[in-house]
């Protein structure tokens, strides 16, 4: 074409390539990419058998067309299985392709680099030579271009961090992205508006459903529920156990449960013992732990020494011998990695199987001396805290110096705070008492002693009995006669509450012998007064009064005012049985005055309750009602549900005897609710009384 020459260009029909040129010299070679998009289909198959994940499936279904979701949870909890089940179910919604990559953030080798993952994605999308794009930024940009406008799904499995996946995110119109990680990846939530979903261990009923799906009718065995609980809701653990049972039809479920119940063997049981490392609970846990920074790794290991499943940051600070701030920081870091649970209110938890793994790792890595020192620090934290709150709950009880040292203790403002702490920590305190280590024997009986007032107040008799039996064994092993005598006295008290009178007397009499050998007048008087309670129940009233008067004389002489009041209350019960109502009233009123003067609300509640029963038995119903109302008031003030229930039960009986059945029903219903809340069996009597009431018209 010559310059200036008028020309008209036109093209009609179909053409793949059109070239306009003024002059062409030499050969012409034209290449082109195919006009159709490559549609990758990379999703692995659905493994099947998903159960208990309906809520999470609904959340995934609700994702927008270009949504980003981070699905996180502990190792073995079934994150990948959940995503693949969902993705295969809705695959038709992603007609432009499904991309999947295992980033190996947790595993035996190095994590897959983002640039290598991008290269694989680019090839899957039809870009033949991604290595020509030298930098990760170039590959990421080209990936976003190829994904633009696609109705596609991208699954990024086993991501180590937010930085690990950022280059792999398509643009704003690049489809749905699901990131799977053992870490929370909060950076994606904050900077990319990702939806965060947490996969928790299965509830027990869902675990049973999974077990039935795997082993069929054998899951009907009565012990199957125990098997599920020992696997602690971890689908990987349940599948491993199920595979073992299915592979060997002669496998005895009782034997499997016995193996799992042994914490030293449980992780060995939860291993398929084949070449697939992903089929061993211990191995998949190790992949989470090996990448931890040193402070977090030490914290995780030492958490294995804590005997409870839930703990405060303060307790962990003692365990680590560090500050509350440092402990909280480390715990939150572990929580982001799903190695501990952040329960809120400065409390954290550890999955049962992770606790076993942490203890195993601690035994391998930390020296015996370091482990022992950590346990002692933890015990001292609980011991000194229990003593501190005990002094608030029962301020006039005999106290003595404690073993160990008190680290930074929580600020407990009042009685309600003290009881709240005891309620929260009861299981941990009992677990500490159960640590059978001679190194801790002195601390174990001291902790049981500190807990006795809480048990007496709440009537938590099982915990009282167990901790004091353990404490007694510790005292005997430590050859500490004073500790043994004190523990036997308190053990006898719970046995009386449980109506085990013969054993109670054995402990009281042995305690009396020890106190007399030691020349301990206060302890001797306690043993005498305590045995009197058994003598009264047996109808040996004269012997009971003799013991009580001996104890009372010593208490008055030594200025043990609270013990004076307690003994007067007990004497009044015996005098009531003998029909000596005037003496009983005189003694119980003095006991109430002492309790009020000392500010002992529980003693006042018990005193008014006994005064009410004496008045009722003497036929003075009006004064009895006044006393019972006072008893309920003081019981409520000190937080004793049991004493308040007793007072309401008596008020109901008074109302029933007066013919006011509606009032009786109201009082008894309130009493029954309190008995049940305190775990007391005395509510059965109230329930029977309610059943006998005629139905309201």
XYZ file of N, CA and C in Angstrom, residues 498-683:
558
model
N -22.378 -38.809 105.650
C -22.801 -39.903 104.776
C -23.385 -41.075 105.562
N -23.514 -40.879 106.887
C -24.091 -41.888 107.785
C -23.237 -43.152 107.872
N -21.937 -43.006 107.629
C -20.997 -44.112 107.810
C -20.397 -43.976 109.211
N -21.211 -44.294 110.221
C -20.865 -43.928 111.597
C -19.733 -44.772 112.167
N -19.690 -46.055 111.864
C -18.650 -46.908 112.440
C -17.263 -46.456 111.997
N -17.107 -46.200 110.706
C -15.801 -45.757 110.216
C -15.462 -44.377 110.757
N -16.477 -43.518 110.891
C -16.232 -42.182 111.439
C -15.661 -42.274 112.848
N -16.240 -43.148 113.685
C -15.761 -43.296 115.062
C -14.318 -43.792 115.080
N -13.976 -44.709 114.180
C -12.594 -45.201 114.114
C -11.625 -44.047 113.879
N -11.967 -43.162 112.960
C -11.077 -42.032 112.666
C -11.023 -41.057 113.838
N -12.160 -40.779 114.455
C -12.180 -39.848 115.584
C -11.332 -40.379 116.737
N -11.440 -41.668 117.029
C -10.705 -42.222 118.173
C -9.209 -42.287 117.895
N -8.836 -42.587 116.642
C -7.411 -42.566 116.312
C -6.890 -41.137 116.350
N -7.683 -40.178 115.901
C -7.284 -38.769 115.976
C -7.107 -38.352 117.429
N -8.035 -38.794 118.296
C -7.941 -38.455 119.719
C -6.637 -38.990 120.313
N -6.279 -40.235 119.981
C -5.024 -40.807 120.478
C -3.826 -39.972 120.033
N -3.815 -39.597 118.771
C -2.684 -38.830 118.240
C -2.598 -37.455 118.885
N -3.736 -36.784 119.038
C -3.728 -35.455 119.657
C -3.249 -35.537 121.106
N -3.660 -36.588 121.824
C -3.224 -36.733 123.218
C -1.729 -37.002 123.292
N -1.212 -37.823 122.361
C 0.231 -38.075 122.325
C 1.011 -36.799 122.033
N 0.425 -35.930 121.218
C 1.094 -34.683 120.831
C 0.857 -33.562 121.831
N -0.035 -33.773 122.789
C -0.372 -32.724 123.748
C -1.128 -31.568 123.125
N -1.936 -31.842 122.113
C -2.697 -30.816 121.388
C -4.109 -30.759 121.965
N -4.347 -29.798 122.873
C -5.648 -29.697 123.533
C -6.769 -29.322 122.586
N -6.475 -28.437 121.646
C -7.520 -28.027 120.702
C -7.941 -29.213 119.827
N -6.967 -29.931 119.305
C -7.289 -31.087 118.473
C -8.019 -32.157 119.264
N -7.578 -32.392 120.521
C -8.256 -33.386 121.373
C -9.718 -33.014 121.568
N -9.982 -31.736 121.814
C -11.361 -31.287 122.021
C -12.184 -31.449 120.748
N -11.579 -31.173 119.597
C -12.286 -31.380 118.327
C -12.696 -32.841 118.156
N -11.768 -33.757 118.467
C -12.068 -35.178 118.310
C -13.186 -35.609 119.256
N -13.155 -35.115 120.494
C -14.217 -35.446 121.454
C -15.570 -34.924 120.982
N -15.596 -33.665 120.554
C -16.858 -33.061 120.111
C -17.388 -33.751 118.858
N -16.480 -34.124 117.972
C -16.917 -34.799 116.749
C -17.480 -36.189 117.047
N -16.832 -36.921 117.944
C -17.358 -38.245 118.292
C -18.724 -38.133 118.955
N -18.959 -37.036 119.665
C -20.251 -36.835 120.318
C -21.392 -36.825 119.308
N -21.124 -36.326 118.101
C -22.169 -36.304 117.069
C -22.595 -37.721 116.700
N -21.637 -38.658 116.686
C -21.968 -40.052 116.389
C -22.715 -40.674 117.561
N -22.245 -40.387 118.770
C -22.912 -40.930 119.957
C -24.367 -40.476 120.021
N -24.624 -39.221 119.667
C -26.011 -38.727 119.667
C -26.854 -39.500 118.670
N -26.322 -39.722 117.477
C -27.089 -40.444 116.455
C -27.374 -41.881 116.882
N -26.512 -42.417 117.704
C -26.710 -43.787 118.186
C -27.605 -43.845 119.425
N -28.007 -42.677 119.892
C -28.864 -42.641 121.076
C -28.111 -42.699 122.387
N -26.778 -42.579 122.340
C -25.967 -42.601 123.566
C -25.817 -41.169 124.070
N -26.923 -40.634 124.591
C -26.985 -39.201 124.893
C -26.080 -38.798 126.057
N -26.007 -39.619 127.085
C -25.173 -39.273 128.239
C -23.704 -39.208 127.836
N -23.259 -40.183 127.061
C -21.863 -40.188 126.604
C -21.593 -38.996 125.694
N -22.571 -38.659 124.857
C -22.406 -37.511 123.966
C -22.242 -36.228 124.770
N -23.107 -36.029 125.780
C -23.009 -34.814 126.607
C -21.686 -34.764 127.362
N -21.195 -35.913 127.819
C -19.922 -35.934 128.543
C -18.796 -35.431 127.646
N -18.730 -35.942 126.408
C -17.704 -35.485 125.465
C -17.835 -33.992 125.181
N -19.069 -33.543 124.971
C -19.305 -32.142 124.621
C -18.899 -31.202 125.753
N -19.182 -31.598 126.986
C -18.831 -30.730 128.114
C -17.320 -30.659 128.302
N -16.626 -31.781 128.081
C -15.164 -31.758 128.155
C -14.584 -30.813 127.097
N -15.102 -30.925 125.895
C -14.625 -30.057 124.818
C -14.967 -28.602 125.098
N -16.204 -28.356 125.572
C -16.648 -26.982 125.823
C -15.771 -26.304 126.867
N -15.410 -27.027 127.921
C -14.561 -26.441 128.965
C -13.224 -25.995 128.379
N -12.642 -26.834 127.502
C -11.344 -26.461 126.930
C -11.503 -25.259 126.004
N -12.537 -25.254 125.184
C -12.747 -24.148 124.248
C -12.946 -22.832 124.992
N -13.750 -22.858 126.051
C -13.980 -21.612 126.815
C -12.676 -21.134 127.434
N -11.902 -22.067 127.969
C -10.657 -21.689 128.626
C -9.609 -21.153 127.675
N -9.642 -21.609 126.426
C -8.621 -21.192 125.455
C -9.075 -20.025 124.588
N -10.326 -19.598 124.769
C -10.837 -18.481 123.968
C -11.184 -18.852 122.547
N -11.471 -20.138 122.301
C -11.859 -20.594 120.954
C -13.359 -20.366 120.784
N -13.739 -19.107 120.547
C -15.153 -18.724 120.613
C -16.012 -19.445 119.576
N -15.505 -19.585 118.361
C -16.331 -20.253 117.346
C -16.595 -21.694 117.742
N -15.576 -22.370 118.281
C -15.774 -23.752 118.708
C -16.744 -23.845 119.882
N -16.751 -22.813 120.736
C -17.743 -22.768 121.818
C -19.145 -22.785 121.219
N -19.376 -21.927 120.228
C -20.696 -21.853 119.607
C -21.091 -23.152 118.926
N -20.154 -23.763 118.205
C -20.452 -25.029 117.513
C -20.827 -26.111 118.521
N -20.078 -26.175 119.633
C -20.347 -27.204 120.639
C -21.678 -26.962 121.339
N -22.010 -25.712 121.612
C -23.312 -25.410 122.221
C -24.455 -25.840 121.301
N -24.306 -25.645 120.008
C -25.331 -26.102 119.055
C -25.519 -27.606 119.137
N -24.401 -28.317 119.217
C -24.475 -29.778 119.277
C -25.091 -30.243 120.595
N -24.741 -29.566 121.685
C -25.332 -29.918 122.980
C -26.840 -29.714 122.958
N -27.296 -28.664 122.296
C -28.731 -28.378 122.240
C -29.492 -29.507 121.550
N -28.880 -30.132 120.556
C -29.534 -31.263 119.885
C -29.730 -32.432 120.846
N -28.688 -32.721 121.633
C -28.796 -33.815 122.600
C -29.846 -33.484 123.652
N -29.828 -32.243 124.142
C -30.789 -31.835 125.177
C -32.223 -31.877 124.651
N -32.391 -31.586 123.373
C -33.730 -31.692 122.775
C -34.197 -33.141 122.774
N -33.293 -34.065 122.430
C -33.656 -35.483 122.443
C -34.042 -35.933 123.845
N -33.415 -35.347 124.860
C -33.715 -35.710 126.249
C -34.931 -34.973 126.792
N -35.489 -34.045 125.975
C -36.654 -33.277 126.423
C -36.304 -32.089 127.290
N -35.026 -31.723 127.358
C -34.583 -30.580 128.168
C -34.639 -29.321 127.297
N -35.857 -28.875 126.973
C -36.013 -27.796 125.997
C -35.460 -26.462 126.491
N -35.611 -26.180 127.778
C -35.109 -24.899 128.290
C -33.591 -24.818 128.152
N -32.901 -25.907 128.532
C -31.438 -25.932 128.380
C -31.041 -25.817 126.906
N -31.795 -26.515 126.072
C -31.481 -26.497 124.643
C -31.620 -25.092 124.070
N -32.728 -24.404 124.431
C -32.944 -23.047 123.923
C -31.861 -22.107 124.440
N -31.518 -22.238 125.707
C -30.479 -21.372 126.286
C -29.156 -21.545 125.546
N -28.784 -22.789 125.295
C -27.499 -23.047 124.641
C -27.506 -22.626 123.167
N -28.631 -22.869 122.487
C -28.658 -22.518 121.066
C -28.692 -21.011 120.884
N -29.354 -20.303 121.783
C -29.380 -18.841 121.676
C -27.998 -18.255 121.940
N -27.256 -18.833 122.885
C -25.877 -18.378 123.108
C -25.021 -18.654 121.870
N -25.239 -19.820 121.255
C -24.481 -20.168 120.048
C -24.770 -19.185 118.921
N -26.050 -18.799 118.761
C -26.422 -17.842 117.714
C -25.784 -16.484 117.989
N -25.799 -16.059 119.248
C -25.182 -14.775 119.602
C -23.689 -14.776 119.264
N -23.012 -15.884 119.555
C -21.583 -15.979 119.241
C -21.364 -15.891 117.731
N -22.177 -16.618 116.969
C -22.033 -16.621 115.509
C -22.229 -15.231 114.933
N -23.269 -14.536 115.395
C -23.534 -13.186 114.888
C -22.406 -12.246 115.288
N -21.907 -12.395 116.509
C -20.808 -11.552 116.967
C -19.543 -11.752 116.161
N -19.302 -12.981 115.721
C -18.115 -13.276 114.913
C -18.326 -12.977 113.432
N -19.579 -12.715 113.054
C -19.880 -12.505 111.638
C -19.877 -13.791 110.837
N -20.110 -14.925 111.512
C -20.114 -16.221 110.844
C -21.532 -16.553 110.392
N -21.823 -16.239 109.133
C -23.182 -16.415 108.617
C -23.603 -17.884 108.578
N -22.691 -18.774 108.232
C -23.051 -20.187 108.174
C -23.407 -20.712 109.558
N -22.596 -20.361 110.554
C -22.902 -20.794 111.918
C -24.233 -20.217 112.385
N -24.506 -18.965 112.011
C -25.786 -18.353 112.383
C -26.945 -19.086 111.712
N -26.770 -19.445 110.439
C -27.823 -20.176 109.723
C -28.093 -21.518 110.388
N -27.031 -22.245 110.735
C -27.224 -23.538 111.391
C -27.849 -23.353 112.770
N -27.413 -22.308 113.488
C -27.960 -22.064 114.822
C -29.442 -21.740 114.785
N -29.847 -20.827 113.910
C -31.268 -20.483 113.804
C -32.086 -21.693 113.331
N -31.507 -22.492 112.431
C -32.215 -23.683 111.968
C -32.487 -24.642 113.111
N -31.483 -24.847 113.965
C -31.674 -25.754 115.102
C -32.616 -25.150 116.142
N -32.545 -23.835 116.312
C -33.480 -23.178 117.227
C -34.914 -23.363 116.735
N -35.114 -23.229 115.432
C -36.445 -23.431 114.863
C -36.955 -24.839 115.095
N -36.067 -25.842 114.951
C -36.502 -27.219 115.155
C -36.833 -27.490 116.622
N -36.063 -26.864 117.514
C -36.371 -27.012 118.941
C -37.724 -26.386 119.258
N -37.959 -25.172 118.740
C -39.236 -24.483 118.976
C -40.399 -25.299 118.402
N -40.191 -25.829 117.200
C -41.246 -26.616 116.550
C -41.562 -27.858 117.374
N -40.524 -28.526 117.846
C -40.729 -29.748 118.629
C -41.405 -29.444 119.958
N -41.124 -28.238 120.480
C -41.756 -27.831 121.747
C -43.170 -27.319 121.533
N -43.603 -27.219 120.266
C -44.970 -26.799 119.959
C -45.151 -25.314 119.761
N -44.058 -24.541 119.740
C -44.165 -23.082 119.565
C -43.929 -22.755 118.090
N -44.985 -22.852 117.267
C -44.846 -22.729 115.818
C -44.502 -21.317 115.373
N -44.995 -20.309 116.071
C -44.721 -18.927 115.674
C -43.236 -18.607 115.819
N -42.665 -18.929 116.994
C -41.237 -18.675 117.197
C -40.383 -19.568 116.290
N -40.889 -20.760 115.994
C -40.172 -21.644 115.069
C -40.090 -21.013 113.686
N -41.200 -20.438 113.220
C -41.201 -19.805 111.898
C -40.231 -18.631 111.850
N -40.209 -17.833 112.922
C -39.278 -16.697 112.971
C -37.835 -17.197 112.861
N -37.524 -18.274 113.586
C -36.160 -18.814 113.567
C -35.797 -19.355 112.182
N -36.737 -20.067 111.557
C -36.448 -20.624 110.228
C -36.254 -19.523 109.185
N -37.012 -18.450 109.301
C -36.831 -17.333 108.365
C -35.442 -16.713 108.537
N -34.998 -16.587 109.779
C -33.653 -16.075 110.036
C -32.590 -17.032 109.480
N -32.845 -18.322 109.638
C -31.900 -19.314 109.110
C -31.764 -19.179 107.596
N -32.893 -19.031 106.901
C -32.860 -18.883 105.440
C -32.117 -17.623 105.040
N -32.326 -16.548 105.787
C -31.680 -15.270 105.482
C -30.160 -15.385 105.601
N -29.685 -15.966 106.702
C -28.237 -16.095 106.909
C -27.625 -17.103 105.925
N -28.371 -18.157 105.614
C -27.860 -19.142 104.650
C -27.679 -18.512 103.280
N -28.654 -17.706 102.885
C -28.569 -17.032 101.589
C -27.380 -16.078 101.575
N -27.132 -15.433 102.702
C -26.046 -14.457 102.790
C -24.681 -15.119 102.613
N -24.534 -16.345 103.131
C -23.224 -17.006 103.040
C -23.118 -17.937 101.840
N -24.199 -18.072 101.083
C -24.153 -18.897 99.880
C -24.353 -20.379 100.120
N -24.936 -20.738 101.276
C -25.177 -22.153 101.555
C -26.554 -22.558 101.042
N -26.602 -23.113 99.853
C -27.872 -23.580 99.291
C -28.474 -24.680 100.159
N -27.608 -25.497 100.740
C -28.096 -26.621 101.539
C -28.821 -26.136 102.789
N -28.228 -25.205 103.530
C -28.880 -24.696 104.742
C -30.131 -23.895 104.404
N -30.105 -23.155 103.304
C -31.307 -22.429 102.896
C -32.421 -23.411 102.543
N -32.072 -24.495 101.858
C -33.075 -25.507 101.520
C -33.668 -26.129 102.775
N -32.829 -26.398 103.765
C -33.339 -26.961 105.023
C -34.349 -26.026 105.681
N -34.008 -24.740 105.698
C -34.911 -23.770 106.322
C -36.234 -23.697 105.565
N -36.170 -23.681 104.244
C -37.399 -23.637 103.441
C -38.207 -24.921 103.596
N -37.521 -26.035 103.729
C -38.220 -27.302 103.958
C -39.008 -27.247 105.267
N -38.387 -26.706 106.309
C -39.068 -26.597 107.607
C -40.221 -25.603 107.543
N -40.033 -24.494 106.832
C -41.123 -23.524 106.679
C -42.290 -24.148 105.918
N -41.984 -24.994 104.938
C -43.044 -25.702 104.225
C -43.809 -26.637 105.136
N -43.079 -27.317 106.021
C -43.738 -28.225 106.963
C -44.651 -27.460 107.915
N -44.191 -26.286 108.369
C -45.039 -25.456 109.237
C -46.301 -25.028 108.502
N -46.150 -24.616 107.246
C -47.310 -24.187 106.464
C -48.285 -25.343 106.255
N -47.759 -26.528 105.982
C -48.627 -27.690 105.772
C -49.393 -28.039 107.037
N -48.705 -27.969 108.185
C -49.387 -28.298 109.445
C -50.449 -27.271 109.797
N -50.291 -26.033 109.269
C -51.292 -24.986 109.504
C -52.401 -25.022 108.459
N -52.316 -25.946 107.495
C -53.351 -26.074 106.475
C -53.166 -25.186 105.264
N -52.053 -24.435 105.196
C -51.799 -23.562 104.044
C -51.005 -24.360 103.002
N -51.723 -25.153 102.211
C -51.058 -26.078 101.301
C -50.371 -25.374 100.140
N -50.926 -24.249 99.685
C -50.280 -23.505 98.600
C -48.921 -22.968 99.045
N -48.873 -22.433 100.277
C -47.601 -21.933 100.809
C -46.618 -23.077 101.012
N -47.126 -24.213 101.484
C -46.260 -25.380 101.676
C -45.654 -25.818 100.343
N -46.497 -25.860 99.310
C -46.015 -26.265 97.984
C -44.941 -25.293 97.475
N -45.170 -24.001 97.674
C -44.216 -22.994 97.207
C -42.875 -23.155 97.921
N -42.919 -23.319 99.243
C -41.689 -23.462 100.025
C -40.951 -24.747 99.651
N -41.693 -25.825 99.514
C -41.042 -27.107 99.216
C -40.460 -27.132 97.805
N -41.143 -26.525 96.870
C -40.580 -26.453 95.514
C -39.271 -25.671 95.506
N -39.235 -24.561 96.251
C -38.007 -23.766 96.341
C -36.898 -24.568 97.016
N -37.259 -25.314 98.071
C -36.272 -26.140 98.770
C -35.729 -27.231 97.855
N -36.629 -27.872 97.100
C -36.218 -28.951 96.202
C -35.240 -28.442 95.144
N -35.516 -27.264 94.613
C -34.627 -26.679 93.606
C -33.237 -26.426 94.185
N -33.180 -25.945 95.422
C -31.887 -25.672 96.058
C -31.142 -26.964 96.386
N -31.856 -27.964 96.866
C -31.203 -29.248 97.133
C -30.577 -29.809 95.859
N -31.321 -29.731 94.774
C -30.799 -30.247 93.509
C -29.599 -29.442 93.038
N -29.653 -28.122 93.234
C -28.536 -27.266 92.818
C -27.274 -27.571 93.613
N -27.445 -27.991 94.870
C -26.283 -28.292 95.707
C -25.832 -29.738 95.578
N -26.574 -30.532 94.799
C -26.211 -31.933 94.615
C -26.562 -32.808 95.795
N -27.414 -32.323 96.690
C -27.771 -33.076 97.891
C -28.852 -34.106 97.583
N -28.779 -35.235 98.289
C -29.811 -36.270 98.148
C -30.998 -36.021 99.072
N -30.897 -35.019 99.941
C -31.984 -34.762 100.884
C -33.247 -34.271 100.190
N -33.131 -33.875 98.940
C -34.304 -33.409 98.212
C -35.358 -34.484 98.021
